[in-house]
Every structure is written in C-alpha cells, then in structure tokens.
Amino acid sequence: MKRKGLIMLAVTAMLTVGAASVESYAAEGWAQSGSTWVYYDTSGNKVTNTWKKGADNLWRYLNTYGEMSVNTWVENTYYMDSNGILVTDKWMKFQDSGSSQYKWYYFGSSGKAIMDNWSKINNKWYYFDPNGEMQTGWVLDDMYYCGTDGAMRTGWQKLFSPSGNDYEDRVTPGDNDDGKSWYYFNDSGKKYVPKDTSGDYATYKIDGVAYCFDSDGALQTGWKNVGVENAEYEIQNYKYYDSNGKLRVGWYSVEPPQDLSGYEESVEWFYFSSSGIPKTGPKEGNASTQNINKINDKTYLFNNLGNPVYGLQKVMIGNTSEYTAFYFGDKKTSTMQKGRVKVIEGDGSEATYYFSDSGRGYTGVKDSYLYYMGKLQCADEGTKYEAIAIPTGSTTTTYVVNTSGKVSKNTTVKNSDGVKYKTGSNGNLLKVDDENPSGEGRTPTEPIWN
C-alpha cells in the first residue's frame, strides 16, 4: 500500500506542478477527480477531446468525458500507456479478445503508430499495414518478405511459395524437398522476378553467377526452357542448372529434357557454352566442316539434339556440294579420329579407312594403298587386279589395285580375265593391253553411311 501511495504522489507531481487543485476552478490546469485526472480551462470547464502536457512536458489526452485516457488508443493512431502518457519510440504488442496471438505496433517520435509504410527501426526495416500492425511473411504483392520477427529479409531466402501452390515442375535446390523454394531479394528487399521471358523461365546473374527463376521468382534447377534469341534448334532454348541453382557450363552427362524426343539413351552427353547454351549442329548427314568444334584439344561434331555424334559421318566440305567421310569413334569416344582405322559402316560391315590429320577421309594413295573418301578401295574378289577411277576436283586419275587395296606401281599386271595393265611410278594406269586407256576404271566404292 505504501508503494501505491508513492506512485500516486509521483503522478500527482508530474501533472500538478504549477496547476490548480480540484476545488480551485479559477486557475487552469490538471486536477485529480476520484481515480482519474481531468484538466480545467481558465473558465473552470473540463477540457475534452484534446491533448495537454503535464508538468513533465509529456503529452496526455482528455477524452469525451474530460478524463485522462489510459491504456487505450486515441484517434486510432496514438496509444496512451497505463500512466496516461503518449507512447513514443516504442514497440507495443496487443492481443485481440479471444485470441492467443499478439499483434505488434510501433509508435514513432511523434507518437503516431507507423501505418501502411516501411519504417527503419534499430537498423532493420519493418512493414506495417494500414492498421499499423507489423507484418510478417510475404507483403506488398508478394515482392518482399518479412521474417517471424518482422524484419525485412534480403539476399537468398528459402521460403514457401507466396501463392501456396505446389507446382510439379518446380524443383527445390538441394537433396531434401521440404516444399520450399529459394528466392533472392536485393539490398532494398525487393524479390527478383523476370521482367520478360521468351521461354518459361529466365536467367539472372547474382554476384557474377547465372541462376534461373520462374515467373514468381522461385529458383529453378535441372533443365529449364529459358528461351534463347535466334535459337536454331529446340535444345538451344534449354539450359541446365545444378542442384545448387548455378548454371552448368562445360561437359555434363545427364538425362535429356523430358519434353524433347529423339534421343538414343536415357542419359546423354552435352557440352554447354560459357553462357550455358548446349552445343548443336545440323541433323546427322547434313553437317559441314564448318560445324566441327574443337574443345580442349579434341574435335567434335554435334547433332541437332545437342549430342556429340559418333561413328562414320557424311560431312559436306565448307559451302560446296562436295562431301567426305569423318569418323568419330564409338559412342563412348565420340571424338574425331585420325589415321588408319577399322570402321563399322552403316550396314554393319567392317571396312578399313584412312583419315588425314584434319579428320577428312583421305582420297588418293597413302602408304601404297588407295582410298576414296577415306575408304580403302580394293579389287573385287576373284578379279586379282582392277582399275579404279578416283575423281579429285575437276580431274580423275585411274589406279590399279589388288584385292587388298594395294596400288601396283611402275609394273605390268594381269587381272583374272587376262587384261594387262601397265602402271606408272605412283600406280596410275598408263596402258591397257598395250593401248592407251580409254574410259577404263570403275567408279570408286563410297562409304556406307549410317
């Protein structure tokens, strides 16, 4: 009881220094009336619905009955504490009737509750709705996010979708799918969302690293159709993002995009450029030497699906109508081969080929054997020797070879029919039965393409 009496004396002092007593109506000032306080004007009338300061220079409010307001809102904007003093520069929490949840409000230096605006408090930003209630979660059209403490979040945040929808094609980075997605908020707290997407998703660089986001700003992983300007092949519209969300570059073995077809295997090799676009080339059989790529000292040819080709390939020479053979090994190798190799042709048969250092199938005599577009040219079985006419540009040279493809140089030989061939030092045909050749020599055997 003594403590209560001391508090009452203190309140009295704060309000009445230099003011009139309750009986002295001629003087303006505060007076105690029962358990509350009132304020009289110079005419001795109670002041109502107005603000007045006490002797401590702090604001109080007189309500409709002329009584000092305590523990209540004033004008739906201010709050008076248990001593009737205007709350300033302070957090206050209130509990709705029948609810176990609290709502937080902040009153600025003027005493006004912050409403429908952001406010920086102790170096943290908070958002308050039109009623002054501090907000948590997604705010302002889901472009900002405030944590459970109300503070605005920046940088990377792993959150539930603002719409609450769980889209099947959205992938959460990391091994554990907890239903949340990663979002990125800049230094001002605004969420990144693509401004315009030519595909289903868009790429955005953060700290120099490219990431992929959907239209709601959720980070994406795996294959995503981001839409590439002037894409020649469908796979070029796709980029691949690792489980940490970063754009994949370089070689990677992965399942192809689910909505694209035509792939041989469930897992294929792709090569992604520094901008993440898969390397591509024309459909097999339509490629030219201009489509050949050198990567890390190895040479590749890519098809329209984004995979390195393998096996025997028909390749056009530059922009000309001429073509030749290239060989890219088996599927595991898929790189350009050189020199003399055994090749499985399109019909499944095996043949000997020779490829130059540029990878082109060799045409002409190499190490005493005759080749055309890289394929070894042999006399038909049972003929012993045969004349074969090899075109090179605008000229044609006829050579004489045996059934092993070896060129007969500077000699005279007879085939199984007794036809006599005389050859020069490089194996070219000089005489047929001691007569000048006239149209002798069959056309060479072309590769059997895949």
Short mmCIF file of C-alpha atoms in Angstrom, two decimals:
data_model
loop_
_atom_site.label_atom_id
_atom_site.label_comp_id
_atom_site.label_asym_id
_atom_site.label_seq_id
_atom_site.Cartn_x
_atom_site.Cartn_y
_atom_site.Cartn_z
CA MET A 1 0.00 0.00 0.00
CA LYS A 2 2.86 2.38 0.73
CA ARG A 3 4.32 1.68 -2.76
CA LYS A 4 0.98 2.51 -4.40
CA GLY A 5 0.79 5.71 -2.43
CA LEU A 6 4.26 6.72 -3.59
CA ILE A 7 3.34 6.11 -7.23
CA MET A 8 0.18 8.19 -6.88
CA LEU A 9 2.20 11.03 -5.36
CA ALA A 10 4.63 10.88 -8.27
CA VAL A 11 1.84 11.04 -10.86
CA THR A 12 0.31 13.93 -8.97
CA ALA A 13 3.60 15.77 -9.06
CA MET A 14 4.02 15.20 -12.81
CA LEU A 15 0.59 16.60 -13.55
CA THR A 16 0.04 19.35 -10.98
CA VAL A 17 3.22 21.32 -10.59
CA GLY A 18 2.03 24.89 -11.11
CA ALA A 19 -1.58 23.72 -11.65
CA ALA A 20 -4.81 24.26 -9.73
CA SER A 21 -6.40 21.87 -7.24
CA VAL A 22 -9.79 20.30 -7.95
CA GLU A 23 -11.58 22.98 -5.92
CA SER A 24 -9.72 25.91 -7.50
CA TYR A 25 -11.56 26.31 -10.79
CA ALA A 26 -10.30 29.83 -11.45
CA ALA A 27 -6.82 28.53 -12.34
CA GLU A 28 -6.15 26.49 -15.48
CA GLY A 29 -4.52 23.08 -15.05
CA TRP A 30 -4.66 19.44 -14.03
CA ALA A 31 -6.72 18.17 -11.15
CA GLN A 32 -7.44 14.77 -9.71
CA SER A 33 -11.05 13.71 -9.83
CA GLY A 34 -11.62 10.47 -8.00
CA SER A 35 -9.41 7.78 -9.56
CA THR A 36 -8.72 9.75 -12.72
CA TRP A 37 -7.37 13.07 -13.85
CA VAL A 38 -9.04 15.99 -15.57
CA TYR A 39 -7.95 19.33 -16.95
CA TYR A 40 -9.73 22.65 -16.37
CA ASP A 41 -9.52 25.68 -18.58
CA THR A 42 -9.41 29.26 -17.25
CA SER A 43 -13.19 29.29 -17.09
CA GLY A 44 -13.22 26.25 -14.85
CA ASN A 45 -14.57 23.95 -17.55
CA LYS A 46 -13.28 20.45 -18.19
CA VAL A 47 -11.26 20.19 -21.38
CA THR A 48 -12.45 17.34 -23.66
CA ASN A 49 -11.16 15.60 -26.79
CA THR A 50 -7.84 17.39 -26.74
CA TRP A 51 -4.17 16.99 -25.93
CA LYS A 52 -2.46 18.52 -22.90
CA LYS A 53 1.02 18.27 -21.44
CA GLY A 54 1.80 17.53 -17.83
CA ALA A 55 4.46 19.21 -15.71
CA ASP A 56 6.90 16.61 -17.07
CA ASN A 57 6.29 18.05 -20.56
CA LEU A 58 4.77 14.75 -21.75
CA TRP A 59 1.52 14.56 -23.65
CA ARG A 60 -1.78 13.28 -22.26
CA TYR A 61 -5.18 13.07 -23.86
CA LEU A 62 -8.52 14.15 -22.42
CA ASN A 63 -11.38 12.03 -23.72
CA THR A 64 -15.01 12.91 -24.46
CA TYR A 65 -15.76 12.92 -20.71
CA GLY A 66 -12.78 15.13 -19.99
CA GLU A 67 -10.92 12.29 -18.32
CA MET A 68 -7.27 11.47 -18.97
CA SER A 69 -7.08 8.42 -21.27
CA VAL A 70 -5.07 5.42 -20.06
CA ASN A 71 -4.30 2.06 -21.72
CA THR A 72 -6.23 2.97 -24.83
CA TRP A 73 -5.98 4.04 -28.45
CA VAL A 74 -6.62 7.67 -29.34
CA GLU A 75 -7.85 8.64 -32.77
CA ASN A 76 -6.91 5.09 -33.88
CA THR A 77 -3.38 6.41 -34.27
CA TYR A 78 -1.89 7.06 -30.83
CA TYR A 79 -1.67 4.98 -27.70
CA MET A 80 -1.74 6.12 -24.08
CA ASP A 81 0.07 3.94 -21.55
CA SER A 82 -1.06 2.97 -18.03
CA ASN A 83 0.09 6.38 -16.74
CA GLY A 84 -1.82 8.19 -19.46
CA ILE A 85 1.42 9.19 -21.21
CA LEU A 86 1.64 9.20 -25.00
CA VAL A 87 3.74 6.22 -26.17
CA THR A 88 6.67 7.28 -28.38
CA ASP A 89 9.64 5.48 -29.98
CA LYS A 90 8.43 2.19 -28.63
CA TRP A 91 7.15 -1.25 -29.65
CA MET A 92 3.79 -2.29 -28.22
CA LYS A 93 2.01 -5.62 -28.53
CA PHE A 94 -1.72 -6.16 -28.20
CA GLN A 95 -3.87 -9.23 -28.01
CA ASP A 96 -7.29 -9.41 -29.62
CA SER A 97 -10.11 -10.60 -27.43
CA GLY A 98 -10.39 -14.38 -27.54
CA SER A 99 -7.10 -14.76 -29.42
CA SER A 100 -3.80 -16.16 -28.19
CA GLN A 101 -1.90 -14.26 -30.88
CA TYR A 102 -0.24 -10.92 -30.33
CA LYS A 103 -0.02 -8.07 -32.82
CA TRP A 104 2.93 -5.71 -32.78
CA TYR A 105 2.83 -1.97 -33.40
CA TYR A 106 5.48 0.71 -33.37
CA PHE A 107 4.95 4.30 -32.31
CA GLY A 108 7.34 6.89 -33.69
CA SER A 109 8.80 10.01 -32.10
CA SER A 110 5.56 11.93 -32.73
CA GLY A 111 3.56 9.20 -31.04
CA LYS A 112 1.88 8.11 -34.24
CA ALA A 113 1.70 4.41 -34.99
CA ILE A 114 3.51 3.61 -38.24
CA MET A 115 0.80 2.69 -40.73
CA ASP A 116 0.79 1.50 -44.33
CA ASN A 117 4.51 2.07 -44.70
CA TRP A 118 8.04 0.85 -44.12
CA SER A 119 9.99 2.04 -41.10
CA LYS A 120 13.65 1.57 -40.20
CA ILE A 121 13.94 0.71 -36.52
CA ASN A 122 17.30 -0.12 -34.94
CA ASN A 123 18.81 -0.56 -38.42
CA LYS A 124 16.15 -3.04 -39.51
CA TRP A 125 13.25 -2.44 -41.87
CA TYR A 126 9.69 -3.34 -40.92
CA TYR A 127 6.43 -3.06 -42.80
CA PHE A 128 3.15 -2.03 -41.17
CA ASP A 129 -0.29 -2.45 -42.72
CA PRO A 130 -2.93 0.34 -42.92
CA ASN A 131 -3.99 -0.51 -39.35
CA GLY A 132 -0.44 -0.23 -38.06
CA GLU A 133 0.03 -3.96 -37.49
CA MET A 134 3.58 -5.19 -38.10
CA GLN A 135 3.57 -7.67 -40.97
CA THR A 136 5.33 -10.99 -41.32
CA GLY A 137 5.68 -13.27 -44.33
CA TRP A 138 5.05 -12.09 -47.90
CA VAL A 139 3.99 -8.44 -48.26
CA LEU A 140 3.26 -5.88 -50.98
CA ASP A 141 2.10 -8.13 -53.81
CA ASP A 142 4.49 -10.84 -52.62
CA MET A 143 7.51 -8.80 -53.68
CA TYR A 144 9.01 -8.50 -50.16
CA TYR A 145 9.37 -10.88 -47.26
CA CYS A 146 9.46 -10.18 -43.52
CA GLY A 147 10.59 -12.86 -41.09
CA THR A 148 8.75 -14.01 -37.98
CA ASP A 149 10.48 -11.14 -36.15
CA GLY A 150 9.02 -8.73 -38.72
CA ALA A 151 12.40 -7.68 -40.12
CA MET A 152 12.67 -7.40 -43.90
CA ARG A 153 14.81 -10.12 -45.46
CA THR A 154 17.49 -9.61 -48.11
CA GLY A 155 19.73 -11.98 -50.09
CA TRP A 156 18.89 -15.67 -50.51
CA GLN A 157 15.90 -16.97 -48.55
CA LYS A 158 14.33 -20.44 -48.62
CA LEU A 159 10.58 -19.98 -48.29
CA PHE A 160 7.20 -21.43 -49.04
CA SER A 161 5.63 -20.12 -52.24
CA PRO A 162 3.60 -16.92 -51.68
CA SER A 163 0.70 -18.46 -53.59
CA GLY A 164 0.86 -21.64 -51.56
CA ASN A 165 0.74 -23.67 -54.78
CA ASP A 166 2.99 -26.68 -55.21
CA TYR A 167 3.86 -26.86 -58.90
CA GLU A 168 5.09 -30.24 -60.10
CA ASP A 169 7.68 -28.75 -62.46
CA ARG A 170 9.30 -26.65 -59.77
CA VAL A 171 12.42 -28.14 -58.26
CA THR A 172 13.79 -27.24 -54.86
CA PRO A 173 17.61 -26.94 -54.83
CA GLY A 174 19.37 -29.44 -52.58
CA ASP A 175 18.71 -33.03 -51.70
CA ASN A 176 15.76 -32.53 -49.36
CA ASP A 177 12.44 -31.40 -50.79
CA ASP A 178 10.71 -29.64 -47.90
CA GLY A 179 8.19 -27.86 -50.08
CA LYS A 180 10.16 -24.61 -50.02
CA SER A 181 11.94 -22.77 -52.82
CA TRP A 182 14.84 -20.35 -52.88
CA TYR A 183 14.17 -16.68 -53.61
CA TYR A 184 16.56 -13.78 -53.99
CA PHE A 185 15.93 -10.33 -52.50
CA ASN A 186 18.17 -7.38 -53.38
CA ASP A 187 19.61 -4.91 -50.85
CA SER A 188 16.36 -2.93 -50.85
CA GLY A 189 14.46 -6.13 -50.04
CA LYS A 190 12.74 -6.49 -53.41
CA LYS A 191 12.38 -10.01 -54.78
CA TYR A 192 13.85 -10.74 -58.19
CA VAL A 193 11.28 -11.79 -60.78
CA PRO A 194 11.85 -11.98 -64.54
CA LYS A 195 10.63 -8.87 -66.34
CA ASP A 196 10.01 -10.69 -69.58
CA THR A 197 10.52 -14.31 -70.56
CA SER A 198 10.65 -15.63 -74.11
CA GLY A 199 10.65 -19.14 -72.62
CA ASP A 200 9.05 -20.49 -69.44
CA TYR A 201 11.87 -19.18 -67.25
CA ALA A 202 14.58 -16.51 -67.23
CA THR A 203 18.25 -16.33 -66.25
CA TYR A 204 19.61 -13.69 -63.85
CA LYS A 205 23.17 -13.13 -62.64
CA ILE A 206 23.87 -12.67 -58.93
CA ASP A 207 27.46 -11.94 -57.87
CA GLY A 208 28.56 -12.95 -61.37
CA VAL A 209 26.82 -16.35 -61.25
CA ALA A 210 23.84 -17.14 -63.50
CA TYR A 211 20.70 -18.60 -61.91
CA CYS A 212 17.25 -19.48 -63.26
CA PHE A 213 13.94 -18.21 -61.87
CA ASP A 214 10.31 -18.80 -62.75
CA SER A 215 7.71 -16.05 -63.12
CA ASP A 216 7.19 -15.96 -59.33
CA GLY A 217 10.91 -15.61 -58.63
CA ALA A 218 11.45 -19.17 -57.36
CA LEU A 219 14.93 -20.55 -58.09
CA GLN A 220 14.92 -23.45 -60.55
CA THR A 221 17.20 -26.44 -61.09
CA GLY A 222 17.58 -29.04 -63.84
CA TRP A 223 16.64 -28.42 -67.48
CA LYS A 224 14.71 -25.19 -68.00
CA ASN A 225 13.34 -23.60 -71.15
CA VAL A 226 14.68 -20.05 -70.82
CA GLY A 227 14.18 -19.16 -74.49
CA VAL A 228 17.26 -18.16 -76.49
CA GLU A 229 17.06 -15.49 -79.16
CA ASN A 230 17.55 -16.86 -82.69
CA ALA A 231 17.74 -20.46 -81.46
CA GLU A 232 18.21 -22.71 -84.49
CA TYR A 233 17.41 -25.96 -82.70
CA GLU A 234 14.92 -26.63 -79.92
CA ILE A 235 17.55 -27.84 -77.44
CA GLN A 236 19.21 -24.41 -77.63
CA ASN A 237 16.24 -22.93 -75.75
CA TYR A 238 17.19 -25.06 -72.76
CA LYS A 239 19.85 -24.55 -70.14
CA TYR A 240 20.77 -26.80 -67.25
CA TYR A 241 21.05 -25.65 -63.63
CA ASP A 242 22.81 -27.74 -60.98
CA SER A 243 21.28 -28.72 -57.64
CA ASN A 244 22.78 -25.55 -56.13
CA GLY A 245 20.98 -23.48 -58.78
CA LYS A 246 24.13 -22.48 -60.67
CA LEU A 247 24.22 -22.55 -64.46
CA ARG A 248 26.01 -25.61 -65.84
CA VAL A 249 28.86 -24.98 -68.30
CA GLY A 250 31.24 -27.43 -69.99
CA TRP A 251 30.67 -31.17 -70.39
CA TYR A 252 27.88 -32.89 -68.49
CA SER A 253 26.19 -36.29 -68.75
CA VAL A 254 22.51 -36.02 -67.89
CA GLU A 255 19.01 -37.10 -68.84
CA PRO A 256 17.74 -35.02 -71.80
CA PRO A 257 14.81 -32.60 -71.29
CA GLN A 258 11.63 -34.60 -70.75
CA ASP A 259 9.62 -32.67 -73.33
CA LEU A 260 12.14 -33.28 -76.15
CA SER A 261 12.38 -36.57 -78.05
CA GLY A 262 14.71 -38.38 -80.43
CA TYR A 263 17.49 -39.31 -78.02
CA GLU A 264 19.10 -42.76 -78.18
CA GLU A 265 19.78 -43.20 -74.48
CA SER A 266 18.18 -42.17 -71.20
CA VAL A 267 21.39 -40.31 -70.34
CA GLU A 268 23.37 -38.36 -72.94
CA TRP A 269 26.44 -36.12 -73.08
CA PHE A 270 26.03 -32.38 -73.65
CA TYR A 271 28.52 -29.54 -73.88
CA PHE A 272 27.35 -26.19 -72.52
CA SER A 273 29.00 -22.94 -73.64
CA SER A 274 30.08 -20.25 -71.17
CA SER A 275 26.56 -18.81 -71.50
CA GLY A 276 25.02 -22.23 -70.82
CA ILE A 277 23.73 -22.92 -74.34
CA PRO A 278 24.16 -26.55 -75.49
CA LYS A 279 26.45 -27.01 -78.48
CA THR A 280 24.49 -28.16 -81.52
CA GLY A 281 24.83 -28.85 -85.22
CA PRO A 282 22.68 -29.93 -88.15
CA LYS A 283 20.89 -33.25 -88.24
CA GLU A 284 23.29 -36.10 -88.94
CA GLY A 285 24.07 -36.28 -92.65
CA ASN A 286 23.56 -32.53 -93.15
CA ALA A 287 26.62 -31.23 -91.31
CA SER A 288 29.56 -29.45 -92.93
CA THR A 289 33.17 -28.95 -91.93
CA GLN A 290 32.09 -25.53 -90.61
CA ASN A 291 30.10 -27.29 -87.89
CA ILE A 292 33.10 -29.11 -86.45
CA ASN A 293 34.15 -27.88 -82.99
CA LYS A 294 37.44 -28.16 -81.14
CA ILE A 295 37.11 -28.40 -77.35
CA ASN A 296 40.11 -28.94 -75.08
CA ASP A 297 42.31 -30.17 -77.96
CA LYS A 298 39.71 -32.69 -79.12
CA THR A 299 37.43 -32.35 -82.13
CA TYR A 300 33.69 -32.97 -82.06
CA LEU A 301 30.63 -32.74 -84.26
CA PHE A 302 27.28 -32.14 -82.57
CA ASN A 303 23.85 -33.05 -83.89
CA ASN A 304 20.59 -31.10 -83.69
CA LEU A 305 19.79 -32.70 -80.31
CA GLY A 306 22.93 -31.31 -78.71
CA ASN A 307 24.84 -34.61 -78.52
CA PRO A 308 28.31 -35.32 -79.93
CA VAL A 309 27.93 -37.69 -82.88
CA TYR A 310 29.82 -40.94 -83.20
CA GLY A 311 30.63 -43.47 -85.89
CA LEU A 312 31.00 -42.80 -89.62
CA GLN A 313 29.59 -39.43 -90.66
CA LYS A 314 28.92 -37.83 -94.04
CA VAL A 315 30.16 -34.23 -93.87
CA MET A 316 29.88 -31.53 -96.54
CA ILE A 317 33.09 -29.65 -97.33
CA GLY A 318 32.52 -25.99 -96.45
CA ASN A 319 29.78 -24.40 -98.56
CA THR A 320 30.44 -26.66 -101.56
CA SER A 321 28.39 -29.57 -102.83
CA GLU A 322 31.31 -31.92 -102.18
CA TYR A 323 31.37 -34.21 -99.19
CA THR A 324 33.62 -36.73 -97.50
CA ALA A 325 33.74 -39.06 -94.52
CA PHE A 326 34.71 -38.29 -90.93
CA TYR A 327 34.91 -40.86 -88.18
CA PHE A 328 34.15 -40.10 -84.53
CA GLY A 329 34.79 -43.48 -82.93
CA ASP A 330 32.22 -45.35 -80.85
CA LYS A 331 29.58 -43.66 -78.67
CA LYS A 332 31.84 -43.69 -75.64
CA THR A 333 34.56 -41.86 -77.62
CA SER A 334 32.55 -39.51 -79.89
CA THR A 335 35.68 -37.60 -80.97
CA MET A 336 37.23 -37.20 -84.40
CA GLN A 337 39.67 -39.99 -85.32
CA LYS A 338 42.81 -39.84 -87.48
CA GLY A 339 44.98 -42.32 -89.35
CA ARG A 340 44.16 -45.89 -90.44
CA VAL A 341 41.25 -47.41 -88.53
CA LYS A 342 38.66 -50.15 -88.80
CA VAL A 343 35.16 -48.70 -89.17
CA ILE A 344 31.72 -50.27 -88.79
CA GLU A 345 29.71 -48.91 -91.71
CA GLY A 346 26.01 -48.19 -91.93
CA ASP A 347 25.12 -51.75 -92.95
CA GLY A 348 27.05 -53.23 -90.02
CA SER A 349 30.01 -54.43 -92.11
CA GLU A 350 33.61 -53.59 -91.24
CA ALA A 351 35.90 -51.68 -93.60
CA THR A 352 39.35 -50.11 -93.47
CA TYR A 353 39.59 -46.32 -93.62
CA TYR A 354 42.28 -43.69 -93.53
CA PHE A 355 41.64 -40.20 -92.14
CA SER A 356 44.00 -37.27 -92.54
CA ASP A 357 45.19 -35.03 -89.71
CA SER A 358 42.22 -32.75 -90.41
CA GLY A 359 39.92 -35.73 -89.89
CA ARG A 360 38.79 -35.87 -93.51
CA GLY A 361 38.56 -39.19 -95.24
CA TYR A 362 41.67 -39.47 -97.40
CA THR A 363 41.34 -39.59 -101.19
CA GLY A 364 44.32 -40.90 -103.17
CA VAL A 365 47.29 -43.15 -102.47
CA LYS A 366 48.53 -43.37 -98.88
CA ASP A 367 51.31 -45.76 -97.83
CA SER A 368 50.82 -47.65 -101.15
CA TYR A 369 47.08 -48.17 -100.60
CA LEU A 370 44.23 -46.48 -102.45
CA TYR A 371 41.46 -44.63 -100.60
CA TYR A 372 38.38 -42.71 -101.59
CA MET A 373 36.63 -40.52 -99.01
CA GLY A 374 38.73 -42.44 -96.54
CA LYS A 375 37.53 -45.88 -97.58
CA LEU A 376 40.08 -48.45 -98.78
CA GLN A 377 39.46 -49.30 -102.45
CA CYS A 378 40.02 -52.97 -103.29
CA ALA A 379 39.67 -55.01 -106.46
CA ASP A 380 36.61 -57.24 -106.36
CA GLU A 381 37.22 -60.76 -105.14
CA GLY A 382 38.25 -63.07 -107.98
CA THR A 383 39.49 -60.27 -110.28
CA LYS A 384 43.07 -60.20 -108.92
CA TYR A 385 43.51 -56.61 -110.17
CA GLU A 386 41.14 -53.83 -111.03
CA ALA A 387 41.36 -50.30 -112.40
CA ILE A 388 39.54 -47.73 -110.25
CA ALA A 389 38.98 -44.12 -111.37
CA ILE A 390 39.38 -41.66 -108.46
CA PRO A 391 37.94 -38.15 -109.01
CA THR A 392 39.84 -35.29 -107.36
CA GLY A 393 38.28 -31.93 -108.07
CA SER A 394 37.94 -31.47 -111.84
CA THR A 395 40.34 -34.30 -112.73
CA THR A 396 40.18 -38.07 -112.49
CA THR A 397 43.11 -40.44 -112.01
CA THR A 398 42.83 -44.19 -112.59
CA TYR A 399 44.83 -46.53 -110.38
CA VAL A 400 45.36 -50.28 -110.46
CA VAL A 401 44.89 -52.12 -107.15
CA ASN A 402 44.79 -55.71 -105.99
CA THR A 403 42.10 -57.30 -103.81
CA SER A 404 43.84 -55.94 -100.68
CA GLY A 405 43.70 -52.39 -101.98
CA LYS A 406 47.43 -52.14 -102.58
CA VAL A 407 48.43 -50.00 -105.56
CA SER A 408 50.51 -51.63 -108.31
CA LYS A 409 53.29 -49.12 -109.03
CA ASN A 410 55.60 -48.99 -112.06
CA THR A 411 54.72 -52.51 -113.16
CA THR A 412 52.59 -54.59 -115.50
CA VAL A 413 49.93 -56.94 -114.11
CA LYS A 414 47.05 -59.00 -115.47
CA ASN A 415 43.61 -59.45 -113.99
CA SER A 416 41.80 -62.79 -113.84
CA ASP A 417 40.46 -62.23 -117.38
CA GLY A 418 43.97 -61.73 -118.76
CA VAL A 419 43.61 -57.97 -119.27
CA LYS A 420 47.05 -56.40 -118.96
CA TYR A 421 47.55 -53.16 -117.01
CA LYS A 422 50.71 -51.10 -117.15
CA THR A 423 51.18 -48.54 -114.36
CA GLY A 424 53.40 -45.58 -113.61
CA SER A 425 55.50 -44.84 -110.56
CA ASN A 426 52.51 -43.69 -108.49
CA GLY A 427 50.27 -46.56 -109.59
CA ASN A 428 48.36 -44.61 -112.21
CA LEU A 429 47.16 -46.54 -115.25
CA LEU A 430 49.30 -45.98 -118.40
CA LYS A 431 48.32 -48.79 -120.80
CA VAL A 432 45.57 -51.38 -121.15
CA ASP A 433 46.69 -54.32 -123.30
CA ASP A 434 49.44 -52.02 -124.63
CA GLU A 435 46.85 -49.45 -125.73
CA ASN A 436 46.19 -46.04 -124.27
CA PRO A 437 43.41 -46.27 -121.70
CA SER A 438 40.01 -45.09 -122.89
CA GLY A 439 37.42 -44.88 -120.12
CA GLU A 440 38.79 -47.85 -118.22
CA GLY A 441 38.36 -47.89 -114.49
CA ARG A 442 35.21 -48.33 -112.49
CA THR A 443 33.85 -45.71 -110.09
CA PRO A 444 35.15 -45.97 -106.52
CA THR A 445 33.12 -47.51 -103.73
CA GLU A 446 31.64 -44.83 -101.47
CA PRO A 447 31.30 -45.24 -97.71
CA ILE A 448 28.09 -46.85 -96.50
CA TRP A 449 26.68 -44.07 -94.34
CA ASN A 450 24.90 -44.56 -91.04
#
